[in-house]
Structure formats: structure tokens, C-alpha cells
Amino acid sequence: DTAVSQTPKYLVTQMGNDKSIKCEQNLGHDTMYWYKQDSKKFLKIMFSYNNKELIINETVPNRFSPKSPDKAHLNLHINSLELGDSAVYFCASSKMGDTGELFFGEGSRLTVL
Amino acid sequence: AQKITQTQPGMFVQEKEAVTLDCTYDTSDQSYGLFWYKQPSSGEMIFLIYQGSYDEQNATEGRYSLNFQKARKSANLVISASQLGDSAMYFCAMREGQTGANNLFFGTGTRLTVIP
């Protein structure tokens, strides 16, 4: 059973389109995250939700909108895609009160043409 | 200032030898956690090892050990008896503050290549 699963794994789309990436975790964790890994492999936090509440919202264009329908799901919607949005997006989860270890999904590679 | 610094963009090691990947961190918190993750070419992020700031002993997990030097703010990863499958990107990361809904700050990574 996959602990943190993201779909789709690959996304190729045109500039200006809107796309969504879905994430689900079955670990019973209460905190979920979106990280962006750029072409130089640098990983940076975008958003974090704890029990469906937004707690971290880094400097990310407001074209990116996370949604957490329940604590097991965190989706990422991106409007008006730009070339610079091309990256790998990782969903992750962690358990409050634990070490802070992140459990990552497999990543979703977004390519904007 | 960077919270996590990995100064080695790439490292080579002979199979069966040991290798040390460097990591220094910057925080004013007394409570923090340090992590190492491995990212093979397939892209997934694999947790390797954790060290809490109050842990007095260096963490070990199989062939991985974390050389924690608090005064120098360094948390180097030592991989013993390297294997071909160890070839990957390695990321050092830090959680600041008490455990909670904290994000991790990542370094820029070190690409390790194991030579047969």
C-alpha cells in the first residue's frame, strides 16, 4: 500500500492552462505539505496544512491554490500556467509531535510548453 | 542566510569504501532536528537518518551514520561500505524548533557516484 500517493505522475501542458495535482496519504498523519523541486534539484516548501488548516504559505504566486478537503488529502491547483512552473512537485506528510520526518509521495513532474 | 549548506555538489567514491557528505546548518533555536534524504535517479525521496539536537549519541541506521558536531553546527552523513545502489542525490535538511507542524529546510544536495 502506497503511503503518500500523488496523481498524475507526469503532466505536460501548454502555457496558460489550468491543472491540478492530487495527493492522498493513508498514514493517519495530520500535517501535509507541498514542496517544489526546481531544475537544479532545490526543494522548497510551498504550503503546509494541519488538520485541513493552512499553516504555512510561502511566497508563492496566488495562481497556486492548495485545497485540503480532509486531513488525508491535499490537492494543488495551478491557474494560468507559466514556463517557470515546470518542476517536480512533491506532496509530503508528517505526524505532529513526531520528529518532523517527512514522508514523500513519488512526485509529479510538470512540464509547461 | 542559508539554513542548510552542502558544499559538495558532487562526490565520487570507490565501491566498498566509506564516504562522508558534508552538511552545516544555521539556527538560533535550541531544539531542532536534522535529517538526511536520498533521491535516486527514479526521483523518490527516501528518508535515511535523523538526529535530534538534544541527542547525545550520533544516530546510526545500518550503513549510515550521522556525525553530529553541535558546536560546529555540522551534521555530516557517513556511508560505510559503499554500494553501486548508493549512487544518488543526498539532501541534508533541518526542522527548526520543537516538533510540530514544521516544514523542513533543505540543502542544495550532493550527487554521489559510486565507482565499481
mmCIF file of C-alpha atoms in Angstrom:
data_model
loop_
_atom_site.group_PDB
_atom_site.id
_atom_site.type_symbol
_atom_site.label_atom_id
_atom_site.label_comp_id
_atom_site.label_asym_id
_atom_site.label_seq_id
_atom_site.Cartn_x
_atom_site.Cartn_y
_atom_site.Cartn_z
ATOM 1 C CA ASP A 1 0.000 0.000 0.000
ATOM 2 C CA THR A 2 1.399 3.367 -1.038
ATOM 3 C CA ALA A 3 1.677 5.662 1.981
ATOM 4 C CA VAL A 4 1.614 9.017 0.146
ATOM 5 C CA SER A 5 0.295 8.903 -3.385
ATOM 6 C CA GLN A 6 0.130 11.684 -5.945
ATOM 7 C CA THR A 7 -1.577 11.811 -9.284
ATOM 8 C CA PRO A 8 -0.716 12.348 -12.003
ATOM 9 C CA LYS A 9 2.962 11.420 -12.047
ATOM 10 C CA TYR A 10 3.557 13.334 -15.271
ATOM 11 C CA LEU A 11 1.794 16.409 -16.633
ATOM 12 C CA VAL A 12 2.604 18.070 -19.940
ATOM 13 C CA THR A 13 0.556 21.120 -20.761
ATOM 14 C CA GLN A 14 0.524 24.427 -22.600
ATOM 15 C CA MET A 15 1.173 27.834 -21.102
ATOM 16 C CA GLY A 16 -1.984 29.468 -19.834
ATOM 17 C CA ASN A 17 -3.766 26.217 -18.957
ATOM 18 C CA ASP A 18 -5.041 25.268 -15.502
ATOM 19 C CA LYS A 19 -4.033 21.961 -13.918
ATOM 20 C CA SER A 20 -4.436 20.086 -10.638
ATOM 21 C CA ILE A 21 -2.324 17.569 -8.768
ATOM 22 C CA LYS A 22 -3.953 15.352 -6.164
ATOM 23 C CA CYS A 23 -2.364 13.901 -3.066
ATOM 24 C CA GLU A 24 -3.602 11.374 -0.557
ATOM 25 C CA GLN A 25 -1.915 9.826 2.473
ATOM 26 C CA ASN A 26 -3.032 6.742 4.383
ATOM 27 C CA LEU A 27 -0.598 7.111 7.283
ATOM 28 C CA GLY A 28 -3.033 8.861 9.591
ATOM 29 C CA HIS A 29 -0.810 11.947 9.626
ATOM 30 C CA ASP A 30 -2.295 15.322 10.487
ATOM 31 C CA THR A 31 0.038 17.566 8.513
ATOM 32 C CA MET A 32 0.520 17.676 4.760
ATOM 33 C CA TYR A 33 2.819 19.725 2.548
ATOM 34 C CA TRP A 34 3.564 20.724 -0.994
ATOM 35 C CA TYR A 35 7.212 21.125 -1.983
ATOM 36 C CA LYS A 36 8.589 22.275 -5.309
ATOM 37 C CA GLN A 37 11.844 20.858 -6.697
ATOM 38 C CA ASP A 38 13.307 23.008 -9.443
ATOM 39 C CA SER A 39 15.608 22.021 -12.299
ATOM 40 C CA LYS A 40 18.637 22.413 -10.024
ATOM 41 C CA LYS A 41 17.090 19.907 -7.601
ATOM 42 C CA PHE A 42 16.451 22.552 -4.925
ATOM 43 C CA LEU A 43 13.493 21.613 -2.703
ATOM 44 C CA LYS A 44 11.400 24.420 -1.263
ATOM 45 C CA ILE A 45 8.237 24.415 0.822
ATOM 46 C CA MET A 46 5.174 25.920 -0.798
ATOM 47 C CA PHE A 47 2.309 25.140 1.566
ATOM 48 C CA SER A 48 1.553 23.220 4.693
ATOM 49 C CA TYR A 49 -1.804 22.164 6.127
ATOM 50 C CA ASN A 50 -2.513 20.858 9.586
ATOM 51 C CA ASN A 51 -5.911 19.218 10.078
ATOM 52 C CA LYS A 52 -7.239 20.983 6.992
ATOM 53 C CA GLU A 53 -5.984 24.403 8.108
ATOM 54 C CA LEU A 54 -3.371 26.314 6.162
ATOM 55 C CA ILE A 55 -0.365 26.955 8.410
ATOM 56 C CA ILE A 56 2.491 27.661 6.020
ATOM 57 C CA ASN A 57 2.065 29.696 2.888
ATOM 58 C CA GLU A 58 5.427 30.657 1.470
ATOM 59 C CA THR A 59 5.918 33.327 -1.155
ATOM 60 C CA VAL A 60 4.116 31.548 -3.918
ATOM 61 C CA PRO A 61 2.154 33.258 -6.722
ATOM 62 C CA ASN A 62 -1.563 33.264 -5.998
ATOM 63 C CA ARG A 63 -2.031 31.228 -9.190
ATOM 64 C CA PHE A 64 -1.229 28.298 -6.886
ATOM 65 C CA SER A 65 -4.101 27.315 -4.647
ATOM 66 C CA PRO A 66 -3.978 24.369 -2.259
ATOM 67 C CA LYS A 67 -7.137 22.683 -1.041
ATOM 68 C CA SER A 68 -7.482 20.209 1.789
ATOM 69 C CA PRO A 69 -10.923 18.567 1.843
ATOM 70 C CA ASP A 70 -9.898 16.408 4.801
ATOM 71 C CA LYS A 71 -6.697 15.684 6.650
ATOM 72 C CA ALA A 72 -5.818 12.767 4.349
ATOM 73 C CA HIS A 73 -5.951 14.821 1.165
ATOM 74 C CA LEU A 74 -4.144 17.894 -0.092
ATOM 75 C CA ASN A 75 -4.601 18.988 -3.682
ATOM 76 C CA LEU A 76 -2.750 21.653 -5.615
ATOM 77 C CA HIS A 77 -4.445 23.678 -8.313
ATOM 78 C CA ILE A 78 -2.415 25.886 -10.616
ATOM 79 C CA ASN A 79 -4.037 28.553 -12.799
ATOM 80 C CA SER A 80 -2.602 30.198 -15.902
ATOM 81 C CA LEU A 81 0.489 28.012 -16.051
ATOM 82 C CA GLU A 82 3.788 29.655 -16.941
ATOM 83 C CA LEU A 83 7.040 28.188 -18.279
ATOM 84 C CA GLY A 84 8.705 28.774 -14.898
ATOM 85 C CA ASP A 85 6.187 26.486 -13.216
ATOM 86 C CA SER A 86 7.896 23.495 -14.818
ATOM 87 C CA ALA A 87 9.241 21.466 -11.896
ATOM 88 C CA VAL A 88 8.653 18.373 -9.835
ATOM 89 C CA TYR A 89 6.017 18.878 -7.165
ATOM 90 C CA PHE A 90 6.212 16.678 -4.101
ATOM 91 C CA CYS A 91 3.447 16.074 -1.639
ATOM 92 C CA ALA A 92 4.524 15.018 1.846
ATOM 93 C CA SER A 93 3.026 14.317 5.235
ATOM 94 C CA SER A 94 4.209 14.199 8.810
ATOM 95 C CA LYS A 95 2.840 13.400 12.238
ATOM 96 C CA MET A 96 2.535 16.161 14.835
ATOM 97 C CA GLY A 97 4.699 15.501 17.859
ATOM 98 C CA ASP A 98 6.936 13.129 15.971
ATOM 99 C CA THR A 99 10.461 14.007 14.796
ATOM 100 C CA GLY A 100 9.177 16.013 11.847
ATOM 101 C CA GLU A 101 10.229 13.369 9.335
ATOM 102 C CA LEU A 102 8.516 13.967 6.022
ATOM 103 C CA PHE A 103 7.000 11.062 4.150
ATOM 104 C CA PHE A 104 7.083 11.962 0.479
ATOM 105 C CA GLY A 105 4.964 10.998 -2.458
ATOM 106 C CA GLU A 106 6.680 9.965 -5.681
ATOM 107 C CA GLY A 107 6.495 13.453 -7.137
ATOM 108 C CA SER A 108 4.582 14.911 -10.070
ATOM 109 C CA ARG A 109 6.682 16.192 -12.946
ATOM 110 C CA LEU A 110 5.010 19.198 -14.539
ATOM 111 C CA THR A 111 6.238 20.401 -17.929
ATOM 112 C CA VAL A 112 4.806 23.626 -19.319
ATOM 113 C CA LEU A 113 5.358 24.167 -23.044
ATOM 114 C CA ALA B 1 21.480 33.259 5.073
ATOM 115 C CA GLN B 2 21.143 29.660 4.054
ATOM 116 C CA LYS B 3 19.835 27.459 6.815
ATOM 117 C CA ILE B 4 21.438 24.337 5.363
ATOM 118 C CA THR B 5 24.689 24.341 3.392
ATOM 119 C CA GLN B 6 26.030 21.418 1.429
ATOM 120 C CA THR B 7 29.306 22.483 -0.131
ATOM 121 C CA GLN B 8 29.964 19.380 -2.234
ATOM 122 C CA PRO B 9 27.910 19.433 -5.438
ATOM 123 C CA GLY B 10 29.383 16.061 -6.442
ATOM 124 C CA MET B 11 31.376 13.281 -4.817
ATOM 125 C CA PHE B 12 32.928 10.072 -6.106
ATOM 126 C CA VAL B 13 33.695 7.005 -4.017
ATOM 127 C CA GLN B 14 35.060 3.588 -4.825
ATOM 128 C CA GLU B 15 32.747 0.679 -4.176
ATOM 129 C CA LYS B 16 33.181 -0.786 -0.661
ATOM 130 C CA GLU B 17 34.877 2.419 0.604
ATOM 131 C CA ALA B 18 33.378 4.840 3.120
ATOM 132 C CA VAL B 19 32.349 8.371 2.155
ATOM 133 C CA THR B 20 31.407 11.485 4.125
ATOM 134 C CA LEU B 21 28.893 14.002 2.816
ATOM 135 C CA ASP B 22 29.146 17.395 4.453
ATOM 136 C CA CYS B 23 26.316 19.446 5.897
ATOM 137 C CA THR B 24 26.376 22.581 8.026
ATOM 138 C CA TYR B 25 23.325 24.312 9.427
ATOM 139 C CA ASP B 26 22.360 27.662 10.831
ATOM 140 C CA THR B 27 19.763 28.137 13.529
ATOM 141 C CA SER B 28 19.374 30.019 16.778
ATOM 142 C CA ASP B 29 16.831 27.524 18.134
ATOM 143 C CA GLN B 30 17.920 25.179 20.898
ATOM 144 C CA SER B 31 15.562 22.463 19.752
ATOM 145 C CA TYR B 32 15.875 21.301 16.162
ATOM 146 C CA GLY B 33 16.172 18.161 14.095
ATOM 147 C CA LEU B 34 18.478 17.149 11.291
ATOM 148 C CA PHE B 35 17.640 14.721 8.512
ATOM 149 C CA TRP B 36 19.261 13.099 5.521
ATOM 150 C CA TYR B 37 17.288 12.014 2.490
ATOM 151 C CA LYS B 38 18.389 10.105 -0.587
ATOM 152 C CA GLN B 39 16.964 10.763 -4.047
ATOM 153 C CA PRO B 40 17.899 8.122 -6.633
ATOM 154 C CA SER B 41 17.532 8.783 -10.349
ATOM 155 C CA SER B 42 13.996 7.384 -10.175
ATOM 156 C CA GLY B 43 13.083 10.547 -8.257
ATOM 157 C CA GLU B 44 11.545 9.432 -4.976
ATOM 158 C CA MET B 45 12.725 10.901 -1.669
ATOM 159 C CA ILE B 46 13.931 8.255 0.778
ATOM 160 C CA PHE B 47 14.454 9.049 4.461
ATOM 161 C CA LEU B 48 17.813 7.805 5.731
ATOM 162 C CA ILE B 49 18.544 9.076 9.215
ATOM 163 C CA TYR B 50 17.509 11.581 11.898
ATOM 164 C CA GLN B 51 19.371 13.381 14.678
ATOM 165 C CA GLY B 52 17.675 15.476 17.345
ATOM 166 C CA SER B 53 19.545 18.450 18.759
ATOM 167 C CA TYR B 54 19.369 17.010 22.260
ATOM 168 C CA ASP B 55 20.520 13.541 21.240
ATOM 169 C CA GLU B 56 23.939 12.982 22.756
ATOM 170 C CA GLN B 57 24.823 9.967 20.679
ATOM 171 C CA ASN B 58 25.361 10.122 16.929
ATOM 172 C CA ALA B 59 22.499 8.484 15.057
ATOM 173 C CA THR B 60 23.164 5.289 13.128
ATOM 174 C CA GLU B 61 20.984 3.304 10.738
ATOM 175 C CA GLY B 62 22.685 0.323 9.176
ATOM 176 C CA ARG B 63 25.487 1.627 6.928
ATOM 177 C CA TYR B 64 24.502 5.243 7.569
ATOM 178 C CA SER B 65 25.728 7.284 10.474
ATOM 179 C CA LEU B 66 25.352 10.960 11.234
ATOM 180 C CA ASN B 67 28.434 12.706 12.579
ATOM 181 C CA PHE B 68 26.800 15.399 14.712
ATOM 182 C CA GLN B 69 29.072 18.187 15.935
ATOM 183 C CA LYS B 70 26.812 20.671 17.661
ATOM 184 C CA ALA B 71 29.403 23.348 18.423
ATOM 185 C CA ARG B 72 30.458 23.402 14.769
ATOM 186 C CA LYS B 73 26.838 23.143 13.602
ATOM 187 C CA SER B 74 27.648 20.266 11.341
ATOM 188 C CA ALA B 75 25.725 17.073 10.610
ATOM 189 C CA ASN B 76 27.758 15.046 8.152
ATOM 190 C CA LEU B 77 26.457 11.791 6.716
ATOM 191 C CA VAL B 78 28.866 8.872 6.667
ATOM 192 C CA ILE B 79 28.097 5.962 4.378
ATOM 193 C CA SER B 80 30.215 2.903 5.067
ATOM 194 C CA ALA B 81 30.993 0.113 2.566
ATOM 195 C CA SER B 82 29.543 1.999 -0.419
ATOM 196 C CA GLN B 83 27.461 0.060 -2.898
ATOM 197 C CA LEU B 84 26.585 0.840 -6.511
ATOM 198 C CA GLY B 85 22.999 1.425 -5.417
ATOM 199 C CA ASP B 86 24.171 4.315 -3.214
ATOM 200 C CA SER B 87 24.673 6.459 -6.330
ATOM 201 C CA ALA B 88 22.079 9.210 -5.887
ATOM 202 C CA MET B 89 21.483 12.788 -4.745
ATOM 203 C CA TYR B 90 21.707 13.245 -0.988
ATOM 204 C CA PHE B 91 19.929 16.058 0.820
ATOM 205 C CA CYS B 92 20.514 17.353 4.312
ATOM 206 C CA ALA B 93 17.507 19.007 5.942
ATOM 207 C CA MET B 94 16.612 20.726 9.197
ATOM 208 C CA ARG B 95 13.475 21.156 11.276
ATOM 209 C CA GLU B 96 13.652 24.280 13.419
ATOM 210 C CA GLY B 97 12.025 24.434 16.799
ATOM 211 C CA GLN B 98 10.054 21.820 18.694
ATOM 212 C CA THR B 99 8.421 19.022 16.785
ATOM 213 C CA GLY B 100 5.139 20.064 15.352
ATOM 214 C CA ALA B 101 3.773 21.040 12.006
ATOM 215 C CA ASN B 102 7.135 22.340 10.908
ATOM 216 C CA ASN B 103 8.469 22.295 7.433
ATOM 217 C CA LEU B 104 11.989 21.121 6.647
ATOM 218 C CA PHE B 105 14.636 23.366 5.129
ATOM 219 C CA PHE B 106 16.703 21.502 2.553
ATOM 220 C CA GLY B 107 20.252 21.958 1.326
ATOM 221 C CA THR B 108 21.155 22.007 -2.356
ATOM 222 C CA GLY B 109 22.203 18.381 -2.325
ATOM 223 C CA THR B 110 25.301 16.333 -3.123
ATOM 224 C CA ARG B 111 25.374 13.941 -6.053
ATOM 225 C CA LEU B 112 27.225 10.793 -5.023
ATOM 226 C CA THR B 113 28.622 8.453 -7.655
ATOM 227 C CA VAL B 114 29.912 5.056 -6.608
ATOM 228 C CA ILE B 115 32.597 3.711 -8.925
ATOM 229 C CA PRO B 116 32.871 -0.060 -9.415
#
